[in-house]
Amino acid sequence: MFDSIITAYKKDPALKGIKSLEIILYQGVHAIWLHRIAHFLYVLKLPFVPRLISQISRIITQIEIHPGAKIGKKFFIDHGTGIVIGETTEIGDNVMMYHGVTLGGHGWWADKKGVKRHPTIGNNVTLGMGCKILGPIKIGANSKIGAGAMVIKDVPANSTVVGELGKYVIKAGKKVKGKEIQKIEVPKPEWYNK
């Protein structure tokens, strides 16, 4: 649990030095601590209590992590409101996650109890604000998923995915050109041309 505090100080520039007491107010740190306890009890197959802890954590932090999710070391949640992490999710080491991220299923496995239905996130991955990663897919190590991207297919290591439907801009360490890049045009407001 101590690594959560050290990781927060390393990854969040808003924390002003190791002596800052602000860390005790970080909901992401609280959610991780409570998840570690709930997951330990879940692995012991203790009924009810792990889910109770996860629900109390959700009420306090507004971050929902199923006690069955496996989370690696140096995991950091920045501005965590609205995060959902499903039961069969696996998160590697040194992962950074922003608010509104969903690591979930997409309903196609609703009748598949005991089957992996949620994503596997590799080491050193950054998950941007509001991205949705759905289904039993893999996000390769050292990848970045941009804000608002929806990802439903595997992402190779060293990739960057952006855009509403998650198109590659970097794939397996190489820049993508041409039709694979999604062009996003934001409409101008009605008052703009008046």
Short mmCIF file of N, CA and C in Angstrom, two decimals:
data_model
loop_
_atom_site.label_atom_id
_atom_site.label_comp_id
_atom_site.label_asym_id
_atom_site.label_seq_id
_atom_site.Cartn_x
_atom_site.Cartn_y
_atom_site.Cartn_z
N MET A 1 0.82 -1.21 0.00
CA MET A 1 0.00 0.00 0.00
C MET A 1 0.86 1.26 0.00
N PHE A 2 2.04 1.16 0.57
CA PHE A 2 2.94 2.32 0.62
C PHE A 2 3.35 2.75 -0.78
N ASP A 3 3.43 1.79 -1.73
CA ASP A 3 3.82 2.14 -3.09
C ASP A 3 2.80 3.06 -3.76
N SER A 4 1.53 3.02 -3.33
CA SER A 4 0.51 3.92 -3.87
C SER A 4 0.83 5.37 -3.56
N ILE A 5 1.34 5.61 -2.37
CA ILE A 5 1.69 6.97 -1.96
C ILE A 5 2.91 7.46 -2.74
N ILE A 6 3.94 6.63 -2.83
CA ILE A 6 5.16 7.00 -3.56
C ILE A 6 4.82 7.26 -5.03
N THR A 7 3.98 6.39 -5.62
CA THR A 7 3.58 6.55 -7.02
C THR A 7 2.83 7.87 -7.22
N ALA A 8 1.95 8.21 -6.30
CA ALA A 8 1.20 9.47 -6.40
C ALA A 8 2.15 10.66 -6.40
N TYR A 9 3.14 10.63 -5.54
CA TYR A 9 4.10 11.74 -5.50
C TYR A 9 4.93 11.82 -6.78
N LYS A 10 5.23 10.69 -7.38
CA LYS A 10 6.03 10.68 -8.61
C LYS A 10 5.22 11.13 -9.82
N LYS A 11 3.92 10.77 -9.87
CA LYS A 11 3.13 11.01 -11.08
C LYS A 11 2.27 12.25 -11.05
N ASP A 12 2.00 12.81 -9.88
CA ASP A 12 1.11 13.96 -9.83
C ASP A 12 1.89 15.23 -9.50
N PRO A 13 2.04 16.12 -10.48
CA PRO A 13 2.80 17.35 -10.23
C PRO A 13 2.12 18.30 -9.25
N ALA A 14 0.84 18.08 -8.96
CA ALA A 14 0.14 18.95 -8.02
C ALA A 14 0.57 18.71 -6.58
N LEU A 15 1.13 17.54 -6.29
CA LEU A 15 1.61 17.27 -4.94
C LEU A 15 2.94 17.99 -4.74
N LYS A 16 2.98 18.85 -3.77
CA LYS A 16 4.15 19.71 -3.56
C LYS A 16 5.12 19.08 -2.55
N GLY A 17 5.83 18.08 -2.97
CA GLY A 17 6.85 17.48 -2.11
C GLY A 17 6.31 16.37 -1.23
N ILE A 18 7.23 15.56 -0.75
CA ILE A 18 6.89 14.36 0.02
C ILE A 18 6.21 14.70 1.35
N LYS A 19 6.38 15.91 1.83
CA LYS A 19 5.79 16.28 3.12
C LYS A 19 4.34 16.76 2.99
N SER A 20 3.85 16.88 1.77
CA SER A 20 2.49 17.36 1.56
C SER A 20 1.48 16.36 2.11
N LEU A 21 0.57 16.86 2.90
CA LEU A 21 -0.47 16.00 3.49
C LEU A 21 -1.67 15.84 2.57
N GLU A 22 -1.67 16.52 1.43
CA GLU A 22 -2.79 16.42 0.50
C GLU A 22 -3.06 14.98 0.07
N ILE A 23 -2.04 14.16 0.11
CA ILE A 23 -2.17 12.77 -0.34
C ILE A 23 -3.30 12.05 0.40
N ILE A 24 -3.57 12.42 1.64
CA ILE A 24 -4.62 11.74 2.39
C ILE A 24 -6.01 12.07 1.85
N LEU A 25 -6.09 13.05 0.95
CA LEU A 25 -7.36 13.43 0.35
C LEU A 25 -7.59 12.81 -1.02
N TYR A 26 -6.64 12.07 -1.55
CA TYR A 26 -6.71 11.53 -2.92
C TYR A 26 -7.62 10.31 -2.98
N GLN A 27 -8.75 10.46 -3.68
CA GLN A 27 -9.71 9.36 -3.78
C GLN A 27 -9.14 8.16 -4.51
N GLY A 28 -8.25 8.38 -5.48
CA GLY A 28 -7.64 7.27 -6.21
C GLY A 28 -6.81 6.40 -5.30
N VAL A 29 -6.07 7.03 -4.39
CA VAL A 29 -5.25 6.27 -3.43
C VAL A 29 -6.16 5.47 -2.50
N HIS A 30 -7.23 6.09 -2.02
CA HIS A 30 -8.18 5.38 -1.15
C HIS A 30 -8.78 4.18 -1.87
N ALA A 31 -9.18 4.39 -3.13
CA ALA A 31 -9.81 3.30 -3.90
C ALA A 31 -8.85 2.13 -4.07
N ILE A 32 -7.58 2.42 -4.34
CA ILE A 32 -6.59 1.35 -4.52
C ILE A 32 -6.39 0.60 -3.21
N TRP A 33 -6.27 1.32 -2.11
CA TRP A 33 -6.08 0.65 -0.81
C TRP A 33 -7.25 -0.26 -0.50
N LEU A 34 -8.46 0.26 -0.65
CA LEU A 34 -9.65 -0.55 -0.35
C LEU A 34 -9.76 -1.74 -1.31
N HIS A 35 -9.38 -1.52 -2.58
CA HIS A 35 -9.41 -2.64 -3.52
C HIS A 35 -8.43 -3.73 -3.11
N ARG A 36 -7.25 -3.37 -2.67
CA ARG A 36 -6.26 -4.38 -2.27
C ARG A 36 -6.81 -5.26 -1.14
N ILE A 37 -7.51 -4.66 -0.20
CA ILE A 37 -8.13 -5.42 0.89
C ILE A 37 -9.24 -6.31 0.35
N ALA A 38 -10.13 -5.73 -0.46
CA ALA A 38 -11.26 -6.49 -1.03
C ALA A 38 -10.75 -7.65 -1.90
N HIS A 39 -9.72 -7.39 -2.71
CA HIS A 39 -9.19 -8.44 -3.60
C HIS A 39 -8.58 -9.58 -2.79
N PHE A 40 -7.86 -9.25 -1.73
CA PHE A 40 -7.28 -10.28 -0.86
C PHE A 40 -8.38 -11.20 -0.31
N LEU A 41 -9.47 -10.62 0.16
CA LEU A 41 -10.59 -11.41 0.70
C LEU A 41 -11.31 -12.17 -0.42
N TYR A 42 -11.38 -11.58 -1.61
CA TYR A 42 -12.01 -12.23 -2.77
C TYR A 42 -11.24 -13.49 -3.15
N VAL A 43 -9.91 -13.39 -3.16
CA VAL A 43 -9.06 -14.54 -3.49
C VAL A 43 -9.24 -15.66 -2.46
N LEU A 44 -9.50 -15.28 -1.22
CA LEU A 44 -9.77 -16.27 -0.16
C LEU A 44 -11.17 -16.87 -0.27
N LYS A 45 -11.94 -16.39 -1.26
CA LYS A 45 -13.32 -16.84 -1.50
C LYS A 45 -14.26 -16.56 -0.32
N LEU A 46 -13.97 -15.49 0.36
CA LEU A 46 -14.84 -15.04 1.43
C LEU A 46 -16.09 -14.42 0.80
N PRO A 47 -17.28 -14.90 1.14
CA PRO A 47 -18.48 -14.35 0.49
C PRO A 47 -18.85 -12.98 1.05
N PHE A 48 -19.52 -12.20 0.25
CA PHE A 48 -20.16 -10.94 0.62
C PHE A 48 -19.21 -9.79 1.00
N VAL A 49 -18.26 -10.03 1.90
CA VAL A 49 -17.43 -8.96 2.44
C VAL A 49 -16.62 -8.23 1.37
N PRO A 50 -15.98 -8.94 0.41
CA PRO A 50 -15.24 -8.20 -0.62
C PRO A 50 -16.13 -7.24 -1.42
N ARG A 51 -17.34 -7.70 -1.76
CA ARG A 51 -18.26 -6.82 -2.50
C ARG A 51 -18.73 -5.66 -1.63
N LEU A 52 -18.93 -5.92 -0.35
CA LEU A 52 -19.32 -4.86 0.57
C LEU A 52 -18.23 -3.78 0.61
N ILE A 53 -16.98 -4.21 0.73
CA ILE A 53 -15.87 -3.25 0.75
C ILE A 53 -15.82 -2.46 -0.56
N SER A 54 -15.99 -3.14 -1.70
CA SER A 54 -15.94 -2.43 -2.98
C SER A 54 -17.09 -1.44 -3.12
N GLN A 55 -18.25 -1.77 -2.59
CA GLN A 55 -19.39 -0.85 -2.67
C GLN A 55 -19.20 0.35 -1.74
N ILE A 56 -18.63 0.11 -0.56
CA ILE A 56 -18.32 1.23 0.35
C ILE A 56 -17.29 2.13 -0.31
N SER A 57 -16.28 1.53 -0.94
CA SER A 57 -15.27 2.30 -1.65
C SER A 57 -15.90 3.13 -2.76
N ARG A 58 -16.83 2.55 -3.51
CA ARG A 58 -17.51 3.26 -4.60
C ARG A 58 -18.28 4.47 -4.06
N ILE A 59 -18.94 4.29 -2.94
CA ILE A 59 -19.71 5.39 -2.34
C ILE A 59 -18.77 6.51 -1.89
N ILE A 60 -17.65 6.14 -1.28
CA ILE A 60 -16.71 7.14 -0.75
C ILE A 60 -15.92 7.81 -1.87
N THR A 61 -15.44 7.03 -2.86
CA THR A 61 -14.50 7.55 -3.85
C THR A 61 -15.09 7.83 -5.22
N GLN A 62 -16.28 7.32 -5.51
CA GLN A 62 -16.90 7.38 -6.84
C GLN A 62 -16.08 6.63 -7.89
N ILE A 63 -15.32 5.63 -7.41
CA ILE A 63 -14.54 4.75 -8.27
C ILE A 63 -15.00 3.33 -7.99
N GLU A 64 -15.44 2.62 -9.04
CA GLU A 64 -15.95 1.26 -8.85
C GLU A 64 -14.94 0.25 -9.38
N ILE A 65 -14.37 -0.52 -8.46
CA ILE A 65 -13.43 -1.57 -8.83
C ILE A 65 -13.96 -2.89 -8.28
N HIS A 66 -14.27 -3.83 -9.16
CA HIS A 66 -14.74 -5.13 -8.70
C HIS A 66 -13.61 -5.81 -7.92
N PRO A 67 -13.93 -6.47 -6.81
CA PRO A 67 -12.88 -7.11 -6.02
C PRO A 67 -12.12 -8.21 -6.76
N GLY A 68 -12.67 -8.72 -7.85
CA GLY A 68 -11.98 -9.75 -8.62
C GLY A 68 -10.92 -9.22 -9.56
N ALA A 69 -10.93 -7.91 -9.83
CA ALA A 69 -9.95 -7.32 -10.75
C ALA A 69 -8.55 -7.46 -10.19
N LYS A 70 -7.59 -7.78 -11.08
CA LYS A 70 -6.19 -7.92 -10.67
C LYS A 70 -5.44 -6.66 -11.09
N ILE A 71 -4.82 -6.00 -10.10
CA ILE A 71 -4.15 -4.73 -10.35
C ILE A 71 -2.69 -4.83 -9.90
N GLY A 72 -1.79 -4.45 -10.80
CA GLY A 72 -0.36 -4.52 -10.54
C GLY A 72 0.14 -3.40 -9.64
N LYS A 73 1.46 -3.32 -9.54
CA LYS A 73 2.13 -2.33 -8.70
C LYS A 73 2.16 -0.97 -9.38
N LYS A 74 2.31 0.06 -8.56
CA LYS A 74 2.48 1.44 -9.03
C LYS A 74 1.33 1.91 -9.93
N PHE A 75 0.12 1.46 -9.60
CA PHE A 75 -1.09 1.88 -10.31
C PHE A 75 -1.50 3.23 -9.73
N PHE A 76 -1.79 4.20 -10.61
CA PHE A 76 -2.19 5.52 -10.13
C PHE A 76 -3.44 5.98 -10.84
N ILE A 77 -4.40 6.44 -10.06
CA ILE A 77 -5.64 7.00 -10.57
C ILE A 77 -5.61 8.50 -10.27
N ASP A 78 -5.68 9.32 -11.32
CA ASP A 78 -5.69 10.77 -11.16
C ASP A 78 -7.09 11.28 -11.45
N HIS A 79 -7.66 12.05 -10.55
CA HIS A 79 -9.03 12.57 -10.71
C HIS A 79 -9.98 11.43 -11.05
N GLY A 80 -10.19 10.52 -10.15
CA GLY A 80 -10.80 9.23 -10.44
C GLY A 80 -12.30 9.13 -10.60
N THR A 81 -13.07 10.18 -10.43
CA THR A 81 -14.51 10.06 -10.48
C THR A 81 -14.99 9.37 -11.75
N GLY A 82 -15.89 8.41 -11.58
CA GLY A 82 -16.54 7.76 -12.71
C GLY A 82 -15.81 6.57 -13.30
N ILE A 83 -14.75 6.11 -12.67
CA ILE A 83 -14.01 4.95 -13.18
C ILE A 83 -14.77 3.68 -12.85
N VAL A 84 -14.81 2.75 -13.82
CA VAL A 84 -15.39 1.42 -13.61
C VAL A 84 -14.38 0.39 -14.09
N ILE A 85 -14.05 -0.56 -13.22
CA ILE A 85 -13.11 -1.63 -13.55
C ILE A 85 -13.82 -2.96 -13.26
N GLY A 86 -14.02 -3.76 -14.31
CA GLY A 86 -14.79 -4.99 -14.21
C GLY A 86 -14.05 -6.15 -13.56
N GLU A 87 -14.81 -7.18 -13.26
CA GLU A 87 -14.35 -8.33 -12.47
C GLU A 87 -13.13 -9.05 -13.04
N THR A 88 -13.09 -9.30 -14.34
CA THR A 88 -11.99 -10.08 -14.91
C THR A 88 -10.90 -9.21 -15.54
N THR A 89 -10.91 -7.93 -15.20
CA THR A 89 -9.88 -7.01 -15.68
C THR A 89 -8.54 -7.37 -15.04
N GLU A 90 -7.48 -7.23 -15.84
CA GLU A 90 -6.12 -7.39 -15.33
C GLU A 90 -5.34 -6.14 -15.74
N ILE A 91 -4.71 -5.50 -14.76
CA ILE A 91 -3.96 -4.27 -15.01
C ILE A 91 -2.51 -4.52 -14.60
N GLY A 92 -1.59 -4.22 -15.51
CA GLY A 92 -0.17 -4.43 -15.26
C GLY A 92 0.41 -3.40 -14.31
N ASP A 93 1.73 -3.34 -14.26
CA ASP A 93 2.45 -2.42 -13.38
C ASP A 93 2.59 -1.05 -14.04
N ASN A 94 2.66 -0.03 -13.18
CA ASN A 94 2.97 1.33 -13.61
C ASN A 94 1.95 1.88 -14.60
N VAL A 95 0.67 1.64 -14.34
CA VAL A 95 -0.41 2.12 -15.21
C VAL A 95 -0.98 3.41 -14.62
N MET A 96 -1.23 4.38 -15.49
CA MET A 96 -1.81 5.67 -15.11
C MET A 96 -3.20 5.76 -15.71
N MET A 97 -4.19 6.11 -14.90
CA MET A 97 -5.58 6.16 -15.34
C MET A 97 -6.22 7.47 -14.90
N TYR A 98 -6.94 8.10 -15.82
CA TYR A 98 -7.64 9.35 -15.52
C TYR A 98 -9.13 9.09 -15.33
N HIS A 99 -9.86 10.13 -14.94
CA HIS A 99 -11.27 9.97 -14.58
C HIS A 99 -12.13 9.51 -15.77
N GLY A 100 -13.22 8.85 -15.42
CA GLY A 100 -14.20 8.43 -16.41
C GLY A 100 -13.83 7.22 -17.25
N VAL A 101 -12.75 6.54 -16.94
CA VAL A 101 -12.33 5.37 -17.71
C VAL A 101 -13.21 4.17 -17.37
N THR A 102 -13.57 3.40 -18.39
CA THR A 102 -14.29 2.14 -18.19
C THR A 102 -13.47 1.00 -18.75
N LEU A 103 -13.19 0.02 -17.92
CA LEU A 103 -12.59 -1.24 -18.34
C LEU A 103 -13.67 -2.28 -18.12
N GLY A 104 -14.49 -2.48 -19.15
CA GLY A 104 -15.69 -3.27 -18.96
C GLY A 104 -15.92 -4.31 -20.03
N GLY A 105 -17.04 -5.01 -19.87
CA GLY A 105 -17.51 -5.93 -20.89
C GLY A 105 -18.42 -5.16 -21.81
N HIS A 106 -18.93 -5.81 -22.84
CA HIS A 106 -19.87 -5.11 -23.72
C HIS A 106 -21.15 -5.89 -23.94
N GLY A 107 -21.50 -6.75 -23.01
CA GLY A 107 -22.79 -7.42 -23.07
C GLY A 107 -22.83 -8.69 -23.87
N TRP A 108 -21.85 -8.89 -24.75
CA TRP A 108 -21.86 -10.11 -25.56
C TRP A 108 -21.54 -11.34 -24.72
N TRP A 109 -21.04 -11.12 -23.51
CA TRP A 109 -20.68 -12.24 -22.63
C TRP A 109 -21.56 -12.28 -21.40
N ALA A 110 -22.75 -11.72 -21.48
CA ALA A 110 -23.62 -11.63 -20.31
C ALA A 110 -23.94 -13.00 -19.72
N ASP A 111 -23.96 -14.02 -20.55
CA ASP A 111 -24.32 -15.35 -20.06
C ASP A 111 -23.09 -16.23 -19.80
N LYS A 112 -21.91 -15.66 -19.78
CA LYS A 112 -20.67 -16.43 -19.66
C LYS A 112 -20.02 -16.22 -18.29
N LYS A 113 -20.65 -16.67 -17.24
CA LYS A 113 -20.08 -16.54 -15.90
C LYS A 113 -18.80 -17.36 -15.81
N GLY A 114 -17.78 -16.76 -15.20
CA GLY A 114 -16.51 -17.44 -15.05
C GLY A 114 -15.58 -17.32 -16.24
N VAL A 115 -16.03 -16.65 -17.31
CA VAL A 115 -15.21 -16.46 -18.51
C VAL A 115 -14.64 -15.04 -18.48
N LYS A 116 -13.42 -14.87 -19.00
CA LYS A 116 -12.83 -13.53 -19.05
C LYS A 116 -13.65 -12.64 -19.98
N ARG A 117 -14.16 -11.55 -19.43
CA ARG A 117 -15.04 -10.66 -20.18
C ARG A 117 -14.50 -9.24 -20.26
N HIS A 118 -13.41 -8.97 -19.55
CA HIS A 118 -12.90 -7.61 -19.43
C HIS A 118 -11.46 -7.52 -19.94
N PRO A 119 -10.95 -6.30 -20.15
CA PRO A 119 -9.63 -6.12 -20.76
C PRO A 119 -8.45 -6.53 -19.89
N THR A 120 -7.33 -6.73 -20.57
CA THR A 120 -6.03 -6.90 -19.93
C THR A 120 -5.18 -5.71 -20.37
N ILE A 121 -4.68 -4.97 -19.40
CA ILE A 121 -3.90 -3.77 -19.66
C ILE A 121 -2.44 -4.07 -19.34
N GLY A 122 -1.55 -3.86 -20.30
CA GLY A 122 -0.13 -4.14 -20.12
C GLY A 122 0.56 -3.14 -19.20
N ASN A 123 1.85 -3.34 -18.99
CA ASN A 123 2.65 -2.45 -18.15
C ASN A 123 2.87 -1.10 -18.84
N ASN A 124 3.01 -0.07 -18.01
CA ASN A 124 3.37 1.29 -18.48
C ASN A 124 2.36 1.87 -19.47
N VAL A 125 1.09 1.61 -19.25
CA VAL A 125 0.03 2.11 -20.13
C VAL A 125 -0.60 3.35 -19.49
N THR A 126 -0.96 4.32 -20.32
CA THR A 126 -1.70 5.49 -19.87
C THR A 126 -3.09 5.44 -20.49
N LEU A 127 -4.11 5.56 -19.64
CA LEU A 127 -5.50 5.52 -20.09
C LEU A 127 -6.11 6.91 -19.90
N GLY A 128 -6.37 7.60 -21.01
CA GLY A 128 -6.85 8.98 -20.98
C GLY A 128 -8.28 9.10 -20.48
N MET A 129 -8.61 10.31 -20.09
CA MET A 129 -9.91 10.63 -19.53
C MET A 129 -11.06 10.13 -20.41
N GLY A 130 -11.96 9.38 -19.81
CA GLY A 130 -13.18 8.97 -20.48
C GLY A 130 -13.03 7.88 -21.52
N CYS A 131 -11.87 7.27 -21.64
CA CYS A 131 -11.75 6.20 -22.65
C CYS A 131 -12.51 4.96 -22.18
N LYS A 132 -12.97 4.20 -23.14
CA LYS A 132 -13.74 2.98 -22.87
C LYS A 132 -13.03 1.81 -23.54
N ILE A 133 -12.62 0.85 -22.76
CA ILE A 133 -11.95 -0.33 -23.28
C ILE A 133 -12.84 -1.51 -22.92
N LEU A 134 -13.42 -2.14 -23.95
CA LEU A 134 -14.50 -3.09 -23.72
C LEU A 134 -14.19 -4.47 -24.26
N GLY A 135 -14.48 -5.47 -23.45
CA GLY A 135 -14.33 -6.85 -23.87
C GLY A 135 -13.00 -7.44 -23.45
N PRO A 136 -12.82 -8.73 -23.73
CA PRO A 136 -11.60 -9.43 -23.31
C PRO A 136 -10.44 -9.18 -24.27
N ILE A 137 -10.07 -7.92 -24.40
CA ILE A 137 -9.00 -7.54 -25.33
C ILE A 137 -7.74 -7.20 -24.55
N LYS A 138 -6.63 -7.03 -25.28
CA LYS A 138 -5.35 -6.71 -24.66
C LYS A 138 -4.84 -5.36 -25.16
N ILE A 139 -4.41 -4.55 -24.21
CA ILE A 139 -3.75 -3.30 -24.52
C ILE A 139 -2.27 -3.52 -24.22
N GLY A 140 -1.44 -3.48 -25.26
CA GLY A 140 -0.02 -3.79 -25.12
C GLY A 140 0.74 -2.79 -24.28
N ALA A 141 1.88 -3.24 -23.77
CA ALA A 141 2.74 -2.42 -22.91
C ALA A 141 3.15 -1.13 -23.61
N ASN A 142 3.35 -0.11 -22.80
CA ASN A 142 3.84 1.20 -23.26
C ASN A 142 2.91 1.90 -24.23
N SER A 143 1.63 1.56 -24.19
CA SER A 143 0.66 2.19 -25.09
C SER A 143 -0.07 3.32 -24.38
N LYS A 144 -0.67 4.19 -25.19
CA LYS A 144 -1.47 5.29 -24.67
C LYS A 144 -2.82 5.25 -25.36
N ILE A 145 -3.87 5.34 -24.56
CA ILE A 145 -5.23 5.41 -25.10
C ILE A 145 -5.72 6.83 -24.81
N GLY A 146 -6.05 7.56 -25.87
CA GLY A 146 -6.42 8.96 -25.74
C GLY A 146 -7.78 9.17 -25.10
N ALA A 147 -8.00 10.39 -24.65
CA ALA A 147 -9.26 10.77 -24.02
C ALA A 147 -10.43 10.49 -24.94
N GLY A 148 -11.44 9.84 -24.42
CA GLY A 148 -12.67 9.58 -25.15
C GLY A 148 -12.62 8.46 -26.16
N ALA A 149 -11.48 7.81 -26.33
CA ALA A 149 -11.38 6.73 -27.33
C ALA A 149 -12.18 5.51 -26.86
N MET A 150 -12.79 4.83 -27.82
CA MET A 150 -13.45 3.56 -27.53
C MET A 150 -12.65 2.46 -28.23
N VAL A 151 -12.20 1.49 -27.46
CA VAL A 151 -11.35 0.44 -27.99
C VAL A 151 -12.03 -0.91 -27.78
N ILE A 152 -12.22 -1.66 -28.89
CA ILE A 152 -12.87 -2.97 -28.79
C ILE A 152 -12.03 -4.07 -29.46
N LYS A 153 -10.81 -3.71 -29.87
CA LYS A 153 -9.89 -4.69 -30.47
C LYS A 153 -8.53 -4.56 -29.80
N ASP A 154 -7.74 -5.63 -29.86
CA ASP A 154 -6.41 -5.62 -29.26
C ASP A 154 -5.57 -4.45 -29.78
N VAL A 155 -4.74 -3.92 -28.91
CA VAL A 155 -3.81 -2.85 -29.26
C VAL A 155 -2.40 -3.37 -29.02
N PRO A 156 -1.54 -3.40 -30.05
CA PRO A 156 -0.18 -3.90 -29.85
C PRO A 156 0.64 -2.96 -28.96
N ALA A 157 1.72 -3.47 -28.42
CA ALA A 157 2.62 -2.67 -27.59
C ALA A 157 3.12 -1.45 -28.35
N ASN A 158 3.44 -0.41 -27.59
CA ASN A 158 4.02 0.82 -28.13
C ASN A 158 3.11 1.53 -29.13
N SER A 159 1.81 1.53 -28.85
CA SER A 159 0.84 2.16 -29.75
C SER A 159 0.15 3.32 -29.05
N THR A 160 -0.39 4.23 -29.86
CA THR A 160 -1.23 5.32 -29.37
C THR A 160 -2.53 5.27 -30.13
N VAL A 161 -3.64 5.25 -29.40
CA VAL A 161 -4.96 5.18 -30.01
C VAL A 161 -5.73 6.44 -29.60
N VAL A 162 -6.29 7.14 -30.61
CA VAL A 162 -7.08 8.34 -30.33
C VAL A 162 -8.38 8.28 -31.12
N GLY A 163 -9.29 9.14 -30.77
CA GLY A 163 -10.53 9.28 -31.53
C GLY A 163 -11.66 8.47 -30.94
N GLU A 164 -12.84 8.90 -31.30
CA GLU A 164 -14.05 8.31 -30.75
C GLU A 164 -14.13 6.81 -30.99
N LEU A 165 -13.72 6.37 -32.17
CA LEU A 165 -13.77 4.95 -32.48
C LEU A 165 -12.38 4.31 -32.42
N GLY A 166 -11.44 4.97 -31.83
CA GLY A 166 -10.14 4.40 -31.56
C GLY A 166 -9.35 3.99 -32.78
N LYS A 167 -8.92 4.93 -33.59
CA LYS A 167 -8.05 4.64 -34.74
C LYS A 167 -6.60 4.81 -34.32
N TYR A 168 -5.71 4.06 -34.93
CA TYR A 168 -4.28 4.18 -34.61
C TYR A 168 -3.68 5.45 -35.19
N VAL A 169 -2.78 6.06 -34.44
CA VAL A 169 -1.89 7.08 -34.98
C VAL A 169 -0.46 6.57 -34.89
N ILE A 170 -0.22 5.66 -33.96
CA ILE A 170 1.04 4.92 -33.86
C ILE A 170 0.68 3.47 -33.63
N LYS A 171 1.22 2.56 -34.43
CA LYS A 171 0.92 1.14 -34.29
C LYS A 171 2.23 0.38 -34.22
N ALA A 172 2.41 -0.36 -33.12
CA ALA A 172 3.63 -1.14 -32.90
C ALA A 172 4.88 -0.27 -33.06
N GLY A 173 4.80 0.97 -32.55
CA GLY A 173 5.95 1.85 -32.55
C GLY A 173 6.15 2.65 -33.83
N LYS A 174 5.29 2.48 -34.85
CA LYS A 174 5.46 3.18 -36.12
C LYS A 174 4.25 4.08 -36.38
N LYS A 175 4.51 5.29 -36.90
CA LYS A 175 3.43 6.21 -37.22
C LYS A 175 2.57 5.65 -38.34
N VAL A 176 1.26 5.83 -38.20
CA VAL A 176 0.30 5.36 -39.20
C VAL A 176 -0.08 6.54 -40.08
N LYS A 177 -0.16 6.31 -41.38
CA LYS A 177 -0.52 7.38 -42.32
C LYS A 177 -1.76 6.96 -43.09
N GLY A 178 -2.41 7.92 -43.68
CA GLY A 178 -3.49 7.63 -44.62
C GLY A 178 -4.83 7.34 -43.97
N LYS A 179 -5.51 6.35 -44.55
CA LYS A 179 -6.90 6.09 -44.21
C LYS A 179 -7.12 5.58 -42.79
N GLU A 180 -6.08 5.02 -42.14
CA GLU A 180 -6.27 4.49 -40.79
C GLU A 180 -6.47 5.59 -39.76
N ILE A 181 -6.04 6.83 -40.08
CA ILE A 181 -6.19 7.92 -39.12
C ILE A 181 -7.57 8.54 -39.27
N GLN A 182 -8.26 8.66 -38.14
CA GLN A 182 -9.59 9.25 -38.15
C GLN A 182 -9.46 10.76 -38.07
N LYS A 183 -10.07 11.48 -39.01
CA LYS A 183 -10.08 12.93 -38.97
C LYS A 183 -11.30 13.38 -38.19
N ILE A 184 -11.06 14.20 -37.19
CA ILE A 184 -12.16 14.65 -36.34
C ILE A 184 -12.43 16.11 -36.64
N GLU A 185 -13.64 16.41 -37.08
CA GLU A 185 -14.03 17.79 -37.32
C GLU A 185 -15.08 18.17 -36.29
N VAL A 186 -14.78 19.20 -35.56
CA VAL A 186 -15.70 19.68 -34.54
C VAL A 186 -16.55 20.78 -35.17
N PRO A 187 -17.88 20.61 -35.16
CA PRO A 187 -18.73 21.64 -35.78
C PRO A 187 -18.64 22.96 -35.01
N LYS A 188 -18.69 24.05 -35.77
CA LYS A 188 -18.66 25.37 -35.14
C LYS A 188 -20.05 25.66 -34.59
N PRO A 189 -20.13 26.38 -33.47
CA PRO A 189 -21.44 26.72 -32.93
C PRO A 189 -22.20 27.66 -33.87
N GLU A 190 -23.52 27.65 -33.77
CA GLU A 190 -24.36 28.48 -34.65
C GLU A 190 -24.00 29.95 -34.60
N TRP A 191 -23.64 30.44 -33.46
CA TRP A 191 -23.33 31.86 -33.29
C TRP A 191 -21.99 32.25 -33.93
N TYR A 192 -21.16 31.29 -34.30
CA TYR A 192 -19.80 31.55 -34.78
C TYR A 192 -19.79 32.40 -36.06
N ASN A 193 -20.67 32.08 -37.02
CA ASN A 193 -20.69 32.78 -38.30
C ASN A 193 -21.58 34.02 -38.32
N LYS A 194 -22.17 34.38 -37.22
CA LYS A 194 -23.08 35.54 -37.17
C LYS A 194 -22.34 36.82 -36.93
#
